[in-house]
Tab-separated table of C-alpha atoms in Angstrom:
chain	number	residue	atom	x	y	z
A	16	MET	CA	12.504	-31.017	-34.878
A	17	THR	CA	8.906	-29.895	-33.903
A	18	ASN	CA	8.097	-26.552	-32.724
A	19	LEU	CA	7.086	-27.081	-29.237
A	20	ALA	CA	4.581	-24.279	-29.213
A	21	LYS	CA	2.933	-26.112	-32.100
A	22	LEU	CA	2.163	-28.747	-30.154
A	23	GLN	CA	-1.856	-29.815	-29.286
A	24	PRO	CA	-3.081	-31.738	-26.228
A	25	GLY	CA	-2.201	-35.345	-26.729
A	26	ASP	CA	0.862	-34.829	-28.615
A	27	THR	CA	4.259	-36.256	-27.296
A	28	LEU	CA	7.580	-35.512	-27.268
A	29	ALA	CA	10.126	-37.742	-28.784
A	30	GLU	CA	10.596	-40.461	-26.332
A	31	VAL	CA	14.290	-41.597	-24.718
A	32	GLN	CA	15.324	-45.063	-24.008
A	33	LEU	CA	18.164	-45.154	-21.891
A	34	ALA	CA	20.769	-47.777	-21.686
A	35	PRO	CA	20.371	-50.151	-19.140
A	36	VAL	CA	21.384	-48.931	-15.837
A	37	SER	CA	25.003	-49.446	-14.852
A	38	ARG	CA	27.079	-49.014	-11.465
A	39	LEU	CA	28.949	-46.116	-13.143
A	40	ASP	CA	25.785	-44.317	-14.379
A	41	LEU	CA	25.165	-43.892	-10.325
A	42	ILE	CA	28.923	-43.541	-9.364
A	43	LYS	CA	28.793	-40.736	-11.906
A	44	TYR	CA	25.641	-39.017	-10.427
A	45	ALA	CA	27.069	-39.350	-7.015
A	46	GLY	CA	30.330	-37.657	-7.803
A	47	ALA	CA	28.497	-34.987	-9.708
A	48	SER	CA	25.324	-34.092	-7.205
A	49	GLY	CA	27.296	-35.133	-4.057
A	50	ASP	CA	24.882	-37.365	-2.756
A	51	TYR	CA	27.163	-40.118	-1.563
A	52	ASN	CA	24.371	-42.123	0.019
A	53	PRO	CA	25.842	-45.593	-0.266
A	54	ILE	CA	22.712	-47.383	-1.076
A	55	HIS	CA	23.181	-46.200	-4.522
A	56	THR	CA	26.616	-47.359	-4.897
A	57	ILE	CA	27.518	-50.178	-2.635
A	58	ASP	CA	25.965	-53.432	-2.736
A	59	ALA	CA	26.413	-54.354	0.899
A	60	GLU	CA	25.250	-50.914	2.244
A	61	ALA	CA	21.956	-51.709	-0.115
A	62	GLU	CA	21.672	-54.920	1.540
A	63	LYS	CA	21.887	-53.625	5.149
A	64	ALA	CA	18.989	-51.371	4.120
A	65	GLY	CA	16.947	-54.290	3.197
A	66	LEU	CA	16.926	-53.910	-0.401
A	67	PRO	CA	18.090	-56.540	-2.964
A	68	GLY	CA	20.645	-54.399	-4.552
A	69	ILE	CA	21.816	-50.944	-4.986
A	70	ILE	CA	19.033	-48.630	-6.521
A	71	ALA	CA	19.480	-45.523	-8.316
A	72	HIS	CA	19.025	-41.971	-7.168
A	73	GLY	CA	15.479	-40.663	-7.694
A	74	MET	CA	17.335	-37.291	-8.573
A	75	TRP	CA	19.132	-39.282	-11.428
A	76	THR	CA	16.032	-40.447	-12.919
A	77	MET	CA	14.187	-36.842	-12.730
A	78	GLY	CA	17.623	-35.237	-14.048
A	79	ASN	CA	17.359	-37.937	-16.909
A	80	LEU	CA	13.719	-36.782	-17.640
A	81	SER	CA	14.400	-33.043	-17.916
A	82	LYS	CA	16.361	-33.542	-21.070
A	83	LEU	CA	13.399	-34.261	-22.879
A	84	PHE	CA	12.928	-30.384	-22.790
A	85	THR	CA	16.377	-29.440	-23.516
A	86	PRO	CA	16.283	-29.240	-27.471
A	87	TYR	CA	13.479	-26.624	-26.891
A	88	HIS	CA	15.830	-24.260	-24.857
A	89	GLU	CA	15.215	-21.402	-27.500
A	90	GLU	CA	11.428	-21.367	-27.193
A	91	GLY	CA	11.154	-21.092	-23.732
A	92	PHE	CA	12.281	-23.070	-20.204
A	93	ILE	CA	10.895	-25.002	-17.551
A	94	GLU	CA	9.076	-23.335	-14.815
A	95	GLN	CA	7.756	-25.937	-12.537
A	96	PHE	CA	8.947	-29.591	-12.363
A	97	SER	CA	7.560	-32.080	-10.006
A	98	THR	CA	7.751	-35.718	-9.494
A	99	ARG	CA	6.527	-38.299	-7.454
A	100	PHE	CA	8.878	-41.177	-6.839
A	101	SER	CA	6.803	-44.469	-7.204
A	102	GLY	CA	9.282	-47.254	-7.631
A	103	MET	CA	12.893	-48.067	-7.559
A	104	VAL	CA	15.385	-48.516	-10.165
A	105	PHE	CA	17.888	-51.149	-9.928
A	106	LEU	CA	20.961	-52.280	-11.960
A	107	ASN	CA	20.204	-53.013	-15.901
A	108	ASP	CA	16.745	-51.640	-15.533
A	109	VAL	CA	15.810	-50.205	-18.906
A	110	ILE	CA	14.063	-46.847	-18.379
A	111	THR	CA	12.155	-45.007	-20.833
A	112	LEU	CA	11.364	-41.408	-20.553
A	113	LYS	CA	7.914	-39.760	-21.742
A	114	ALA	CA	6.247	-36.626	-22.127
A	115	GLU	CA	2.633	-35.660	-23.237
A	116	LEU	CA	1.064	-32.185	-23.700
A	117	THR	CA	-2.123	-31.983	-21.494
A	118	GLU	CA	-2.853	-28.396	-21.477
A	119	LYS	CA	-1.999	-25.240	-23.053
A	120	GLU	CA	-2.377	-21.858	-21.102
A	121	ALA	CA	-1.260	-18.347	-22.117
A	122	GLY	CA	2.219	-18.275	-22.344
A	123	CYS	CA	2.765	-21.945	-21.266
A	124	ALA	CA	2.273	-25.671	-21.869
A	125	LEU	CA	1.745	-28.536	-19.122
A	126	PHE	CA	3.131	-31.899	-19.948
A	127	ASP	CA	2.400	-35.375	-17.948
A	128	VAL	CA	5.984	-36.798	-17.722
A	129	ILE	CA	6.815	-40.076	-16.887
A	130	ALA	CA	9.768	-42.625	-16.414
A	131	GLU	CA	8.850	-46.321	-16.478
A	132	LYS	CA	10.701	-49.456	-16.792
A	133	GLN	CA	10.958	-52.388	-19.081
A	134	ASP	CA	7.889	-54.235	-17.385
A	135	GLY	CA	5.852	-50.715	-17.793
A	136	THR	CA	6.210	-49.903	-13.879
A	137	ARG	CA	6.191	-46.478	-13.390
A	138	VAL	CA	8.960	-45.209	-11.358
A	139	ILE	CA	8.713	-41.282	-11.919
A	140	LYS	CA	4.948	-39.505	-12.326
A	141	GLY	CA	5.190	-35.826	-12.753
A	142	LYS	CA	4.513	-32.791	-14.617
A	143	VAL	CA	6.135	-30.116	-16.064
A	144	LYS	CA	5.071	-26.369	-16.588
A	145	PHE	CA	7.061	-25.254	-19.880
A	146	ASN	CA	7.078	-21.191	-19.944
A	147	LEU	CA	7.252	-20.030	-23.688
A	148	TYR	CA	8.978	-17.181	-24.360
A	149	GLU	CA	6.487	-14.434	-25.940
A	150	ASP	CA	8.390	-13.800	-29.188
A	151	ASN	CA	8.504	-17.322	-30.023
A	152	GLU	CA	4.542	-17.886	-29.737
B	7	MET	CA	9.059	-35.579	16.149
B	8	PHE	CA	10.176	-32.930	13.544
B	9	GLU	CA	7.053	-30.631	14.707
B	10	GLN	CA	9.442	-28.512	16.979
B	11	VAL	CA	11.732	-27.649	13.899
B	12	ILE	CA	9.154	-26.357	11.663
B	13	GLY	CA	9.893	-23.036	10.196
B	14	THR	CA	13.280	-23.347	11.004
B	15	ARG	CA	15.869	-22.420	8.315
B	16	SER	CA	19.646	-22.766	7.387
B	17	LYS	CA	21.781	-19.668	6.991
B	18	LYS	CA	22.428	-18.533	3.501
B	19	VAL	CA	25.570	-20.194	1.887
B	20	CYS	CA	26.682	-18.594	-1.350
B	21	ASN	CA	27.274	-21.155	-4.102
B	22	ILE	CA	28.885	-20.296	-7.462
B	23	VAL	CA	26.964	-22.374	-10.669
B	24	GLU	CA	30.388	-23.824	-12.081
B	25	LYS	CA	31.178	-24.511	-15.428
B	26	GLY	CA	33.001	-27.367	-14.573
B	27	ALA	CA	30.216	-28.708	-12.181
B	28	VAL	CA	27.723	-28.223	-14.768
B	29	LYS	CA	29.545	-29.872	-17.486
B	30	LYS	CA	30.000	-33.040	-14.647
B	31	PHE	CA	26.336	-32.756	-13.978
B	32	ALA	CA	24.816	-32.533	-17.343
B	33	GLU	CA	27.107	-35.851	-18.391
B	34	ALA	CA	25.899	-37.563	-15.304
B	35	ILE	CA	22.409	-37.296	-16.505
B	36	GLY	CA	23.029	-38.017	-20.066
B	37	ASP	CA	22.420	-34.688	-21.316
B	38	PRO	CA	25.695	-33.076	-22.739
B	39	HIS	CA	23.764	-30.710	-24.555
B	40	PRO	CA	26.047	-27.786	-26.073
B	41	ILE	CA	23.431	-25.286	-24.286
B	42	TYR	CA	24.820	-26.461	-20.976
B	43	LEU	CA	28.695	-27.049	-22.290
B	44	ASP	CA	29.775	-24.817	-25.572
B	45	GLU	CA	30.551	-21.359	-24.901
B	46	ASN	CA	30.304	-20.700	-28.809
B	47	TYR	CA	27.025	-22.363	-29.128
B	48	ALA	CA	25.579	-20.511	-26.186
B	49	GLU	CA	26.649	-17.212	-27.535
B	50	LYS	CA	24.461	-17.505	-30.584
B	51	THR	CA	21.494	-18.597	-28.296
B	52	ARG	CA	18.784	-15.892	-26.461
B	53	TYR	CA	20.664	-16.649	-23.436
B	54	LYS	CA	24.180	-15.629	-24.736
B	55	LYS	CA	25.693	-18.072	-22.096
B	56	ASN	CA	25.566	-21.171	-20.966
B	57	ILE	CA	22.580	-22.542	-18.680
B	58	ALA	CA	22.613	-25.186	-15.989
B	59	PRO	CA	20.115	-28.090	-16.448
B	60	PRO	CA	16.793	-27.840	-14.295
B	61	THR	CA	17.733	-30.180	-11.341
B	62	PHE	CA	21.454	-28.689	-10.974
B	63	PRO	CA	20.254	-26.878	-7.473
B	64	ARG	CA	20.835	-30.678	-6.224
B	65	VAL	CA	24.542	-30.027	-6.293
B	66	PHE	CA	24.169	-26.714	-4.000
B	67	GLU	CA	25.190	-26.107	-0.526
B	68	TYR	CA	21.824	-24.824	1.512
B	69	GLY	CA	23.753	-25.040	4.893
B	70	THR	CA	22.458	-26.830	8.034
B	71	ILE	CA	18.921	-26.711	9.468
B	72	PRO	CA	19.295	-26.269	13.318
B	73	GLY	CA	18.017	-28.911	15.568
B	74	LEU	CA	17.243	-30.923	12.541
B	75	GLU	CA	18.897	-34.088	12.786
B	76	LEU	CA	18.309	-36.929	10.075
B	77	PRO	CA	19.707	-40.442	10.030
B	78	LYS	CA	22.042	-40.918	7.579
B	79	ALA	CA	20.234	-44.276	6.283
B	80	GLY	CA	16.535	-45.415	5.804
B	81	LEU	CA	15.407	-42.193	4.312
B	82	ILE	CA	12.728	-42.307	1.273
B	83	HIS	CA	12.885	-39.473	-1.281
B	84	GLY	CA	9.238	-39.220	-1.851
B	85	GLU	CA	8.471	-36.265	-4.029
B	86	GLN	CA	10.762	-33.423	-5.681
B	87	HIS	CA	9.071	-29.966	-6.913
B	88	TYR	CA	10.968	-27.173	-8.398
B	89	GLU	CA	9.993	-24.038	-9.411
B	90	TYR	CA	12.129	-21.423	-11.572
B	91	ARG	CA	11.851	-17.680	-12.258
B	92	ARG	CA	14.285	-18.240	-15.311
B	93	PRO	CA	17.237	-20.974	-16.163
B	94	LEU	CA	20.240	-20.753	-14.203
B	95	PHE	CA	23.521	-19.274	-15.646
B	96	VAL	CA	26.746	-20.528	-15.608
B	97	GLY	CA	28.983	-18.535	-13.581
B	98	GLU	CA	26.341	-16.733	-11.417
B	99	VAL	CA	26.244	-16.402	-7.870
B	100	LEU	CA	23.246	-17.820	-5.764
B	101	TYR	CA	22.508	-17.558	-1.966
B	102	CYS	CA	20.775	-20.840	-1.055
B	103	TYR	CA	18.806	-21.894	2.188
B	104	SER	CA	16.655	-24.722	3.439
B	105	GLU	CA	13.972	-24.439	5.834
B	106	VAL	CA	11.551	-27.252	7.320
B	107	GLU	CA	8.207	-26.267	5.901
B	108	ASN	CA	6.021	-29.181	7.444
B	109	TYR	CA	6.222	-32.589	9.228
B	110	TYR	CA	3.350	-34.833	9.424
B	111	GLU	CA	2.483	-38.421	10.120
B	112	LYS	CA	-0.077	-40.884	8.172
B	113	GLN	CA	-0.978	-44.157	8.920
B	114	GLY	CA	0.208	-46.552	6.478
B	115	SER	CA	-0.150	-50.399	6.246
B	116	GLN	CA	3.332	-50.964	7.545
B	117	GLY	CA	2.965	-48.535	10.669
B	118	ASN	CA	2.922	-44.945	10.830
B	119	LEU	CA	4.920	-42.785	7.870
B	120	GLY	CA	6.452	-39.418	8.693
B	121	PHE	CA	6.466	-36.995	5.855
B	122	LEU	CA	9.317	-34.177	6.394
B	123	VAL	CA	8.961	-31.180	3.893
B	124	ILE	CA	12.100	-29.395	3.342
B	125	LYS	CA	11.999	-26.009	1.234
B	126	SER	CA	14.858	-24.807	-0.299
B	127	VAL	CA	15.586	-21.462	-2.065
B	128	GLY	CA	18.112	-20.057	-4.405
B	129	GLU	CA	18.218	-16.159	-4.550
B	130	ASP	CA	20.311	-13.820	-6.663
B	131	GLU	CA	22.948	-11.223	-5.401
B	132	LEU	CA	19.902	-8.798	-4.916
B	133	GLY	CA	17.664	-11.251	-2.943
B	134	ASN	CA	15.286	-11.934	-5.625
B	135	GLU	CA	14.129	-15.827	-5.699
B	136	VAL	CA	15.651	-17.354	-8.725
B	137	PHE	CA	14.417	-21.212	-7.702
B	138	THR	CA	12.408	-22.809	-4.957
B	139	SER	CA	12.572	-26.541	-4.475
B	140	LYS	CA	10.519	-28.854	-1.939
B	141	GLN	CA	11.486	-32.352	-1.154
B	142	VAL	CA	9.231	-34.507	0.507
B	143	VAL	CA	11.178	-37.109	2.664
B	144	VAL	CA	9.316	-40.246	3.872
B	145	ILE	CA	10.552	-41.532	7.134
B	146	THR	CA	9.353	-45.222	8.121
B	147	ASP	CA	8.440	-46.098	11.374
B	148	ALA	CA	11.757	-48.393	11.739
B	149	VAL	CA	13.818	-45.313	11.275
B	150	ARG	CA	11.883	-43.176	13.264
B	151	LYS	CA	12.110	-45.385	16.378
B	152	GLU	CA	15.574	-45.529	15.490
B	153	ILE	CA	15.711	-41.681	15.916
B	154	ALA	CA	13.803	-41.525	19.122
B	155	LYS	CA	16.254	-43.692	20.919
């Protein structure tokens, strides 16, 4: 695995493509997070809300996005993680997670992170500030 | 519409970063990494114990903000921000509360949109902030009319 501290602006972390979104994914996230808003799990409730079908929790996608950084836990930790939810994720959508280093500062690395669908639509645009431990630099 | 509750906050609620809850959460976001789940693995890391995924604070109870009544349906989660002083440790106790930080309206293409900014904080037992989060909830015209009824 690449050392995160050695990455330069323009470098990217290994992309992750998720399996097509399933109802069970969202039921699991509802249970694990405590967010039981039925537009994420029950078709009739999603339709009542004017949606063509159930949509993923934005926080499910954001949670998935954070895992690009998990392998680097010995080098540092996510100090800031900001996202804007710019699109809806439906069942069977295939989401790809990406992170690109944009800037290095003393003791930290800044990334642009995105989650995009099979058709290229971005459903999350965000930023991560990864704090690098001093003894690792 | 929510202007009068700006600055209002909930009472602190005691939360534990529970091992079982962390496992369930890590699995639900497809990140069952041993740093979250395996004590033996964690012992050999700099943390010496398991940590929780960054978005785990979604699980905590933050108490009720007095006077803030939100409809159960029709809210849109627009933005989410987290800031951490360090990772969260499995087994630790955090005192969490939420506060209405701001409310404003903007003219959109489909009527006025309301933006409710809710800040949430988790403190350790000494009262030091461990994480803060900010959630921007978008409230459409239709939903606001429903609330106003």
